[in-house]
mmCIF file of C-alpha atoms and ligand atoms in Angstrom:
data_model
loop_
_atom_site.group_PDB
_atom_site.id
_atom_site.type_symbol
_atom_site.label_atom_id
_atom_site.label_comp_id
_atom_site.label_asym_id
_atom_site.label_seq_id
_atom_site.Cartn_x
_atom_site.Cartn_y
_atom_site.Cartn_z
ATOM 1 C CA UNK A 15 -122.190 -184.091 -32.577
ATOM 2 C CA UNK A 16 -120.162 -184.659 -29.451
ATOM 3 C CA UNK A 17 -116.642 -183.291 -29.424
ATOM 4 C CA UNK A 18 -113.536 -185.344 -28.864
ATOM 5 C CA UNK A 19 -112.192 -184.548 -25.393
ATOM 6 C CA UNK A 20 -108.536 -183.515 -25.533
ATOM 7 C CA UNK A 21 -107.001 -185.234 -22.516
ATOM 8 C CA UNK A 22 -104.366 -182.780 -21.303
ATOM 9 C CA UNK A 23 -103.768 -184.876 -18.211
ATOM 10 C CA UNK A 24 -102.712 -187.916 -20.266
ATOM 11 C CA UNK A 25 -100.677 -185.860 -22.764
ATOM 12 C CA UNK A 26 -98.880 -184.068 -19.909
ATOM 13 C CA UNK A 27 -98.160 -187.433 -18.251
ATOM 14 C CA UNK A 28 -96.536 -188.654 -21.515
ATOM 15 C CA UNK A 29 -94.378 -185.525 -21.680
ATOM 16 C CA UNK A 30 -93.373 -185.887 -18.010
ATOM 17 C CA UNK A 31 -92.435 -189.488 -18.631
ATOM 18 C CA UNK A 32 -90.109 -188.422 -21.481
ATOM 19 C CA UNK A 33 -88.623 -185.703 -19.243
ATOM 20 C CA UNK A 34 -88.104 -188.307 -16.508
ATOM 21 C CA UNK A 35 -86.104 -190.486 -18.907
ATOM 22 C CA UNK A 36 -83.997 -187.514 -19.998
ATOM 23 C CA UNK A 37 -83.370 -186.466 -16.389
ATOM 24 C CA UNK A 38 -82.309 -190.011 -15.453
ATOM 25 C CA UNK A 39 -79.735 -189.990 -18.275
ATOM 26 C CA UNK A 40 -78.302 -186.677 -17.091
ATOM 27 C CA UNK A 41 -78.140 -187.930 -13.501
ATOM 28 C CA UNK A 42 -76.387 -191.104 -14.655
ATOM 29 C CA UNK A 43 -73.761 -188.824 -16.211
ATOM 30 C CA UNK A 44 -73.365 -186.940 -12.932
ATOM 31 C CA UNK A 45 -75.506 -183.886 -13.693
ATOM 32 C CA UNK A 46 -78.542 -183.241 -11.488
ATOM 33 C CA UNK A 47 -81.039 -180.987 -13.306
ATOM 34 C CA UNK A 48 -82.124 -178.155 -11.001
ATOM 35 C CA UNK A 49 -84.990 -175.650 -10.984
ATOM 36 C CA UNK A 50 -85.056 -172.673 -8.607
ATOM 37 C CA UNK A 51 -88.510 -171.395 -7.695
ATOM 38 C CA UNK A 52 -88.987 -167.825 -6.499
ATOM 39 C CA UNK A 53 -92.158 -166.872 -4.681
ATOM 40 C CA UNK A 54 -92.703 -163.351 -3.371
ATOM 41 C CA UNK A 55 -95.615 -162.670 -1.018
ATOM 42 C CA UNK A 56 -98.487 -164.818 0.175
ATOM 43 C CA UNK A 57 -100.899 -165.181 -2.714
ATOM 44 C CA UNK A 58 -102.564 -168.560 -1.971
ATOM 45 C CA UNK A 59 -102.962 -169.523 -5.655
ATOM 46 C CA UNK A 60 -99.270 -168.830 -6.337
ATOM 47 C CA UNK A 61 -98.257 -170.950 -3.331
ATOM 48 C CA UNK A 62 -100.425 -173.783 -4.636
ATOM 49 C CA UNK A 63 -99.009 -173.567 -8.169
ATOM 50 C CA UNK A 64 -95.391 -173.479 -6.997
ATOM 51 C CA UNK A 65 -96.086 -176.441 -4.685
ATOM 52 C CA UNK A 66 -97.453 -178.400 -7.665
ATOM 53 C CA UNK A 67 -94.457 -177.476 -9.816
ATOM 54 C CA UNK A 68 -92.053 -178.675 -7.118
ATOM 55 C CA UNK A 69 -93.935 -181.967 -6.643
ATOM 56 C CA UNK A 70 -93.767 -182.645 -10.375
ATOM 57 C CA UNK A 71 -90.041 -181.812 -10.390
ATOM 58 C CA UNK A 72 -89.515 -184.458 -7.711
ATOM 59 C CA UNK A 73 -91.547 -186.967 -9.732
ATOM 60 C CA UNK A 74 -89.358 -186.618 -12.848
ATOM 61 C CA UNK A 75 -85.974 -186.370 -11.115
ATOM 62 C CA UNK A 76 -85.454 -182.598 -11.282
ATOM 63 C CA UNK A 77 -84.148 -181.076 -8.041
ATOM 64 C CA UNK A 78 -86.105 -178.002 -6.988
ATOM 65 C CA UNK A 79 -84.659 -175.238 -4.840
ATOM 66 C CA UNK A 80 -87.355 -173.119 -3.261
ATOM 67 C CA UNK A 81 -86.883 -169.439 -2.405
ATOM 68 C CA UNK A 82 -89.519 -167.395 -0.646
ATOM 69 C CA UNK A 83 -89.538 -163.680 0.110
ATOM 70 C CA UNK A 84 -92.126 -161.785 2.185
ATOM 71 C CA UNK A 85 -94.773 -159.573 0.516
ATOM 72 C CA UNK A 86 -92.881 -156.463 1.679
ATOM 73 C CA UNK A 87 -89.563 -157.553 0.124
ATOM 74 C CA UNK A 88 -87.919 -154.704 -1.758
ATOM 75 C CA UNK A 89 -87.018 -154.573 -5.421
ATOM 76 C CA UNK A 90 -83.370 -154.925 -4.366
ATOM 77 C CA UNK A 91 -84.162 -158.060 -2.308
ATOM 78 C CA UNK A 92 -85.840 -159.757 -5.264
ATOM 79 C CA UNK A 93 -83.134 -158.730 -7.724
ATOM 80 C CA UNK A 94 -80.364 -159.857 -5.340
ATOM 81 C CA UNK A 95 -82.003 -163.279 -5.044
ATOM 82 C CA UNK A 96 -82.431 -163.712 -8.810
ATOM 83 C CA UNK A 97 -78.849 -162.556 -9.392
ATOM 84 C CA UNK A 98 -77.557 -165.112 -6.866
ATOM 85 C CA UNK A 99 -79.536 -167.903 -8.577
ATOM 86 C CA UNK A 100 -78.255 -166.704 -11.959
ATOM 87 C CA UNK A 101 -74.709 -167.682 -10.980
ATOM 88 C CA UNK A 102 -75.539 -170.828 -8.976
ATOM 89 C CA UNK A 103 -74.213 -173.792 -11.022
ATOM 90 C CA UNK A 104 -76.756 -176.219 -9.468
ATOM 91 C CA UNK A 105 -79.600 -174.108 -10.862
ATOM 92 C CA UNK A 106 -80.350 -174.666 -14.559
ATOM 93 C CA UNK A 107 -83.726 -172.936 -14.632
ATOM 94 C CA UNK A 108 -85.234 -170.045 -12.664
ATOM 95 C CA UNK A 109 -88.971 -169.685 -12.222
ATOM 96 C CA UNK A 110 -90.238 -166.403 -10.776
ATOM 97 C CA UNK A 111 -93.887 -167.004 -10.003
ATOM 98 C CA UNK A 112 -96.130 -164.209 -11.274
ATOM 99 C CA UNK A 113 -97.807 -161.978 -10.372
ATOM 100 C CA UNK A 114 -95.219 -160.215 -8.220
ATOM 101 C CA UNK A 115 -96.429 -157.735 -5.573
ATOM 102 C CA UNK A 116 -97.433 -154.420 -7.173
ATOM 103 C CA UNK A 117 -94.437 -152.451 -5.850
ATOM 104 C CA UNK A 118 -91.977 -154.773 -7.643
ATOM 105 C CA UNK A 119 -90.920 -153.915 -11.202
ATOM 106 C CA UNK A 120 -91.766 -157.192 -12.950
ATOM 107 C CA UNK A 121 -89.898 -156.357 -16.139
ATOM 108 C CA UNK A 122 -86.664 -155.597 -14.269
ATOM 109 C CA UNK A 123 -86.898 -158.914 -12.407
ATOM 110 C CA UNK A 124 -87.614 -160.953 -15.549
ATOM 111 C CA UNK A 125 -84.732 -159.160 -17.260
ATOM 112 C CA UNK A 126 -82.388 -160.335 -14.506
ATOM 113 C CA UNK A 127 -83.034 -164.005 -15.334
ATOM 114 C CA UNK A 128 -80.202 -165.069 -17.683
ATOM 115 C CA UNK A 129 -81.477 -166.264 -21.074
ATOM 116 C CA UNK A 130 -79.856 -169.666 -20.509
ATOM 117 C CA UNK A 131 -81.996 -170.170 -17.368
ATOM 118 C CA UNK A 132 -85.233 -168.563 -18.610
ATOM 119 C CA UNK A 133 -87.291 -171.774 -18.478
ATOM 120 C CA UNK A 134 -90.527 -169.778 -18.130
ATOM 121 C CA UNK A 135 -89.756 -168.018 -21.418
ATOM 122 C CA UNK A 136 -90.727 -164.615 -19.986
ATOM 123 C CA UNK A 137 -87.433 -162.796 -20.610
ATOM 124 C CA UNK A 138 -88.188 -159.849 -22.933
ATOM 125 C CA UNK A 139 -85.768 -161.278 -25.545
ATOM 126 C CA UNK A 140 -87.520 -164.661 -25.567
ATOM 127 C CA UNK A 141 -90.930 -162.950 -25.870
ATOM 128 C CA UNK A 142 -89.544 -160.645 -28.575
ATOM 129 C CA UNK A 143 -88.271 -163.622 -30.596
ATOM 130 C CA UNK A 144 -91.855 -164.942 -30.790
ATOM 131 C CA UNK A 145 -92.847 -161.794 -32.650
ATOM 132 C CA UNK A 146 -90.128 -162.120 -35.292
ATOM 133 C CA UNK A 147 -90.372 -164.278 -38.372
ATOM 134 C CA UNK A 148 -87.764 -167.028 -38.601
ATOM 135 C CA UNK A 149 -86.369 -166.194 -35.168
ATOM 136 C CA UNK A 150 -86.353 -168.841 -32.461
ATOM 137 C CA UNK A 151 -86.050 -167.867 -28.825
ATOM 138 C CA UNK A 152 -84.282 -170.130 -26.348
ATOM 139 C CA UNK A 153 -87.461 -171.001 -24.490
ATOM 140 C CA UNK A 154 -91.187 -170.718 -25.241
ATOM 141 C CA UNK A 155 -93.540 -169.684 -22.383
ATOM 142 C CA UNK A 156 -95.065 -172.779 -20.809
ATOM 143 C CA UNK A 157 -98.845 -172.320 -21.023
ATOM 144 C CA UNK A 158 -98.780 -171.006 -24.630
ATOM 145 C CA UNK A 159 -96.434 -173.849 -25.605
ATOM 146 C CA UNK A 160 -98.813 -176.308 -23.919
ATOM 147 C CA UNK A 161 -101.731 -174.898 -25.938
ATOM 148 C CA UNK A 162 -99.870 -175.446 -29.229
ATOM 149 C CA UNK A 163 -98.859 -178.960 -28.164
ATOM 150 C CA UNK A 164 -102.513 -179.812 -27.410
ATOM 151 C CA UNK A 165 -103.552 -178.520 -30.844
ATOM 152 C CA UNK A 166 -100.821 -180.601 -32.516
ATOM 153 C CA UNK A 167 -101.535 -183.771 -30.568
ATOM 154 C CA UNK A 168 -105.304 -183.477 -31.134
ATOM 155 C CA UNK A 169 -104.647 -183.473 -34.876
ATOM 156 C CA UNK A 170 -105.953 -179.910 -35.345
ATOM 157 C CA UNK A 171 -104.730 -178.373 -38.595
ATOM 158 C CA UNK A 172 -103.322 -174.940 -37.733
ATOM 159 C CA UNK A 173 -101.925 -173.971 -41.127
ATOM 160 C CA UNK A 174 -104.498 -171.854 -42.937
ATOM 161 C CA UNK A 175 -106.977 -172.124 -40.041
ATOM 162 C CA UNK A 176 -108.879 -169.135 -38.676
ATOM 163 C CA UNK A 177 -107.985 -168.837 -35.011
ATOM 164 C CA UNK A 178 -109.525 -166.568 -32.388
ATOM 165 C CA UNK A 179 -107.603 -165.902 -29.185
ATOM 166 C CA UNK A 180 -109.697 -164.434 -26.388
ATOM 167 C CA UNK A 181 -107.452 -162.349 -24.137
ATOM 168 C CA UNK A 182 -104.179 -160.496 -24.682
ATOM 169 C CA UNK A 183 -102.235 -161.120 -21.468
ATOM 170 C CA UNK A 184 -98.438 -161.265 -21.458
ATOM 171 C CA UNK A 185 -98.547 -164.759 -19.966
ATOM 172 C CA UNK A 186 -101.051 -166.440 -22.299
ATOM 173 C CA UNK A 187 -103.096 -164.501 -24.890
ATOM 174 C CA UNK A 188 -100.393 -162.547 -26.696
ATOM 175 C CA UNK A 189 -97.753 -165.323 -26.858
ATOM 176 C CA UNK A 190 -100.403 -167.879 -27.939
ATOM 177 C CA UNK A 191 -101.471 -165.549 -30.757
ATOM 178 C CA UNK A 192 -97.850 -165.168 -31.911
ATOM 179 C CA UNK A 193 -97.264 -168.929 -31.794
ATOM 180 C CA UNK A 194 -100.427 -169.529 -33.848
ATOM 181 C CA UNK A 195 -99.189 -167.054 -36.464
ATOM 182 C CA UNK A 196 -95.930 -169.023 -36.519
ATOM 183 C CA UNK A 197 -98.014 -172.137 -37.251
ATOM 184 C CA UNK A 198 -99.493 -170.271 -40.254
ATOM 185 C CA UNK A 199 -102.937 -169.694 -38.736
ATOM 186 C CA UNK A 200 -104.834 -166.458 -39.444
ATOM 187 C CA UNK A 201 -105.254 -164.992 -35.990
ATOM 188 C CA UNK A 202 -107.745 -162.572 -34.446
ATOM 189 C CA UNK A 203 -107.237 -161.400 -30.867
ATOM 190 C CA UNK A 204 -110.440 -160.483 -29.027
ATOM 191 C CA UNK A 205 -110.383 -158.469 -25.803
ATOM 192 C CA UNK A 206 -112.608 -156.332 -23.592
ATOM 193 C CA UNK A 207 -113.009 -153.606 -26.266
ATOM 194 C CA UNK A 208 -113.783 -155.983 -29.155
ATOM 195 C CA UNK A 209 -117.267 -155.208 -30.460
ATOM 196 C CA UNK A 210 -118.239 -158.454 -32.206
ATOM 197 C CA UNK A 211 -116.590 -161.274 -30.266
ATOM 198 C CA UNK A 212 -119.438 -163.829 -30.739
ATOM 199 C CA UNK A 213 -119.459 -163.248 -34.494
ATOM 200 C CA UNK A 214 -115.669 -163.554 -34.765
ATOM 201 C CA UNK A 215 -115.777 -166.777 -32.739
ATOM 202 C CA UNK A 216 -118.470 -168.235 -35.020
ATOM 203 C CA UNK A 217 -116.048 -168.034 -37.953
ATOM 204 C CA UNK A 218 -113.139 -169.614 -36.083
ATOM 205 C CA UNK A 219 -111.728 -173.084 -36.704
ATOM 206 C CA UNK A 220 -109.772 -172.742 -33.453
ATOM 207 C CA UNK A 221 -110.706 -170.813 -30.300
ATOM 208 C CA UNK A 222 -108.241 -170.323 -27.446
ATOM 209 C CA UNK A 223 -110.025 -168.782 -24.460
ATOM 210 C CA UNK A 224 -107.819 -167.062 -21.871
ATOM 211 C CA UNK A 225 -109.804 -164.231 -20.304
ATOM 212 C CA UNK A 226 -110.627 -165.511 -16.827
ATOM 213 C CA UNK A 227 -114.424 -165.184 -17.104
ATOM 214 C CA UNK A 228 -116.450 -168.241 -16.137
ATOM 215 C CA UNK A 229 -118.277 -169.885 -19.090
ATOM 216 C CA UNK A 230 -118.036 -166.679 -21.147
ATOM 217 C CA UNK A 231 -117.943 -168.462 -24.521
ATOM 218 C CA UNK A 232 -121.438 -169.766 -25.292
ATOM 219 C CA UNK A 233 -122.252 -172.881 -27.273
ATOM 220 C CA UNK A 234 -123.853 -170.878 -30.084
ATOM 221 C CA UNK A 235 -120.591 -168.935 -30.622
ATOM 222 C CA UNK A 236 -118.885 -172.094 -31.814
ATOM 223 C CA UNK A 237 -118.538 -173.202 -35.401
ATOM 224 C CA UNK A 238 -119.481 -176.892 -35.752
ATOM 225 C CA UNK A 239 -116.318 -179.008 -35.700
ATOM 226 C CA UNK A 240 -114.032 -176.270 -34.289
ATOM 227 C CA UNK A 241 -111.262 -177.053 -31.789
ATOM 228 C CA UNK A 242 -111.653 -175.285 -28.453
ATOM 229 C CA UNK A 243 -108.745 -174.818 -26.038
ATOM 230 C CA UNK A 244 -109.933 -173.487 -22.692
ATOM 231 C CA UNK A 245 -107.190 -171.886 -20.583
ATOM 232 C CA UNK A 246 -109.596 -170.449 -17.986
ATOM 233 C CA UNK A 247 -109.661 -171.625 -14.384
ATOM 234 C CA UNK A 248 -112.525 -169.933 -12.567
ATOM 235 C CA UNK A 249 -113.942 -170.968 -9.199
ATOM 236 C CA UNK A 250 -117.744 -170.846 -9.017
ATOM 237 C CA UNK A 251 -120.233 -171.771 -6.282
ATOM 238 C CA UNK A 252 -121.683 -175.270 -6.516
ATOM 239 C CA UNK A 253 -123.913 -176.415 -3.677
ATOM 240 C CA UNK A 254 -123.765 -180.034 -4.908
ATOM 241 C CA UNK A 255 -120.029 -180.233 -4.082
ATOM 242 C CA UNK A 256 -118.709 -180.920 -0.599
ATOM 243 C CA UNK A 257 -116.437 -177.873 -0.893
ATOM 244 C CA UNK A 258 -119.377 -175.768 -2.121
ATOM 245 C CA UNK A 259 -117.196 -174.750 -5.085
ATOM 246 C CA UNK A 260 -116.215 -175.994 -8.531
ATOM 247 C CA UNK A 261 -113.642 -175.116 -11.179
ATOM 248 C CA UNK A 262 -114.924 -174.091 -14.629
ATOM 249 C CA UNK A 263 -113.242 -172.720 -17.725
ATOM 250 C CA UNK A 264 -113.898 -169.650 -19.872
ATOM 251 C CA UNK A 265 -116.090 -171.797 -22.145
ATOM 252 C CA UNK A 266 -119.566 -173.156 -21.413
ATOM 253 C CA UNK A 267 -118.310 -176.735 -21.712
ATOM 254 C CA UNK A 268 -121.682 -178.534 -21.592
ATOM 255 C CA UNK A 269 -122.990 -176.522 -24.543
ATOM 256 C CA UNK A 270 -119.687 -176.376 -26.454
ATOM 257 C CA UNK A 271 -119.098 -180.132 -26.319
ATOM 258 C CA UNK A 272 -122.255 -180.617 -28.406
ATOM 259 C CA UNK A 273 -120.976 -178.385 -31.235
ATOM 260 C CA UNK A 274 -117.163 -178.482 -31.261
ATOM 261 C CA UNK A 275 -114.997 -181.091 -32.966
ATOM 262 C CA UNK A 276 -112.524 -181.250 -30.079
ATOM 263 C CA UNK A 277 -112.369 -179.504 -26.706
ATOM 264 C CA UNK A 278 -110.204 -179.400 -23.579
ATOM 265 C CA UNK A 279 -111.913 -179.995 -20.228
ATOM 266 C CA UNK A 280 -111.355 -177.852 -17.116
ATOM 267 C CA UNK A 281 -109.726 -179.220 -15.052
ATOM 268 C CA UNK A 282 -107.566 -181.736 -16.937
ATOM 269 C CA UNK A 283 -106.927 -179.792 -20.150
ATOM 270 C CA UNK A 284 -104.388 -176.984 -20.349
ATOM 271 C CA UNK A 285 -103.547 -176.921 -16.617
ATOM 272 C CA UNK A 286 -101.309 -180.019 -16.469
ATOM 273 C CA UNK A 287 -99.566 -178.948 -19.691
ATOM 274 C CA UNK A 288 -98.098 -175.778 -18.152
ATOM 275 C CA UNK A 289 -96.037 -177.771 -15.674
ATOM 276 C CA UNK A 290 -95.092 -180.431 -18.239
ATOM 277 C CA UNK A 291 -93.659 -177.749 -20.542
ATOM 278 C CA UNK A 292 -91.786 -176.144 -17.629
ATOM 279 C CA UNK A 293 -90.160 -179.489 -16.823
ATOM 280 C CA UNK A 294 -89.304 -179.980 -20.496
ATOM 281 C CA UNK A 295 -87.689 -176.521 -20.645
ATOM 282 C CA UNK A 296 -85.734 -177.202 -17.442
ATOM 283 C CA UNK A 297 -84.409 -180.478 -18.841
ATOM 284 C CA UNK A 298 -83.338 -178.620 -21.991
ATOM 285 C CA UNK A 299 -81.563 -175.952 -19.962
ATOM 286 C CA UNK A 300 -79.752 -178.627 -17.936
ATOM 287 C CA UNK A 301 -78.840 -180.681 -21.032
ATOM 288 C CA UNK A 302 -76.949 -177.711 -22.402
ATOM 289 C CA UNK A 303 -74.653 -177.880 -19.363
ATOM 290 C CA UNK A 304 -73.889 -181.593 -19.800
HETATM 291 N N1 GUN B 424 -98.490 -167.156 -13.132
HETATM 292 C C1 GUN B 424 -99.503 -167.678 -13.860
HETATM 293 N N2 GUN B 424 -99.019 -168.504 -14.803
HETATM 294 C C2 GUN B 424 -97.686 -168.522 -14.671
HETATM 295 C C3 GUN B 424 -96.631 -169.194 -15.355
HETATM 296 O O1 GUN B 424 -96.820 -169.944 -16.306
HETATM 297 N N3 GUN B 424 -95.372 -168.934 -14.892
HETATM 298 C C4 GUN B 424 -95.146 -168.093 -13.861
HETATM 299 N N4 GUN B 424 -93.886 -167.899 -13.496
HETATM 300 N N5 GUN B 424 -96.088 -167.452 -13.213
HETATM 301 C C5 GUN B 424 -97.355 -167.666 -13.615
#
């Protein structure tokens, strides 16, 4: 059996196209949707991600306002910036790229983003709403939302399914697990202390891998026909590439594709969805001001 490849790149392009249409309507009515990006420090990956987010904003007609602070910025500097953006009427969404430098209190910064502009969905109240039955937060975090959208659009039945989430991070693992529960899946979260991860995976109809370990999930951990969503982006050496490097996920794709029913590739799976969901959230935030 060869799995269906879930084309996150194409699905994200569809979502961006819808966002583009929505943004054009708002602009025609005189409202320019705006996203403020906040980058603290010089982490190269964060700079790359924020650059990609801003390029995609431009593509769909969302104005982006970039704000950069040095790695030695103080807690007060970061909070003052977020508080200024919170009251700026041109800014409908605020994205604080994570991780922040270690000396900055991340929770205090995320708390300073007003709920109406929390397009990343990381405000403690938005995260808390995910954990409560029947409660809907204003915004859902982008990567977890993208994972659920890929499951829906690949025709994967979540209700009643056994789902294993590998990883329990604030950004991906934990919110994905809560969203899967909301979709009526039976969810197991595996992490570094879990004793029988391969066995738990073998019983899963859905696996979401978000642990940041290259090709950790082996082909023989996968139940035939399962849907595999690979959130990992790990750089490994590859002498056959000009760059000498290659991006791989948390799943051994070549082995998994032979067993699974559907699987996301890396790159081109979850990655493009994160930005698409951010743009969708920003359009929603702006629409509320129209
Ligand atoms: N760092 C890694 N992923 C994300 C994300 O989705 N949003 C933000 N703000 N920072 C991140």
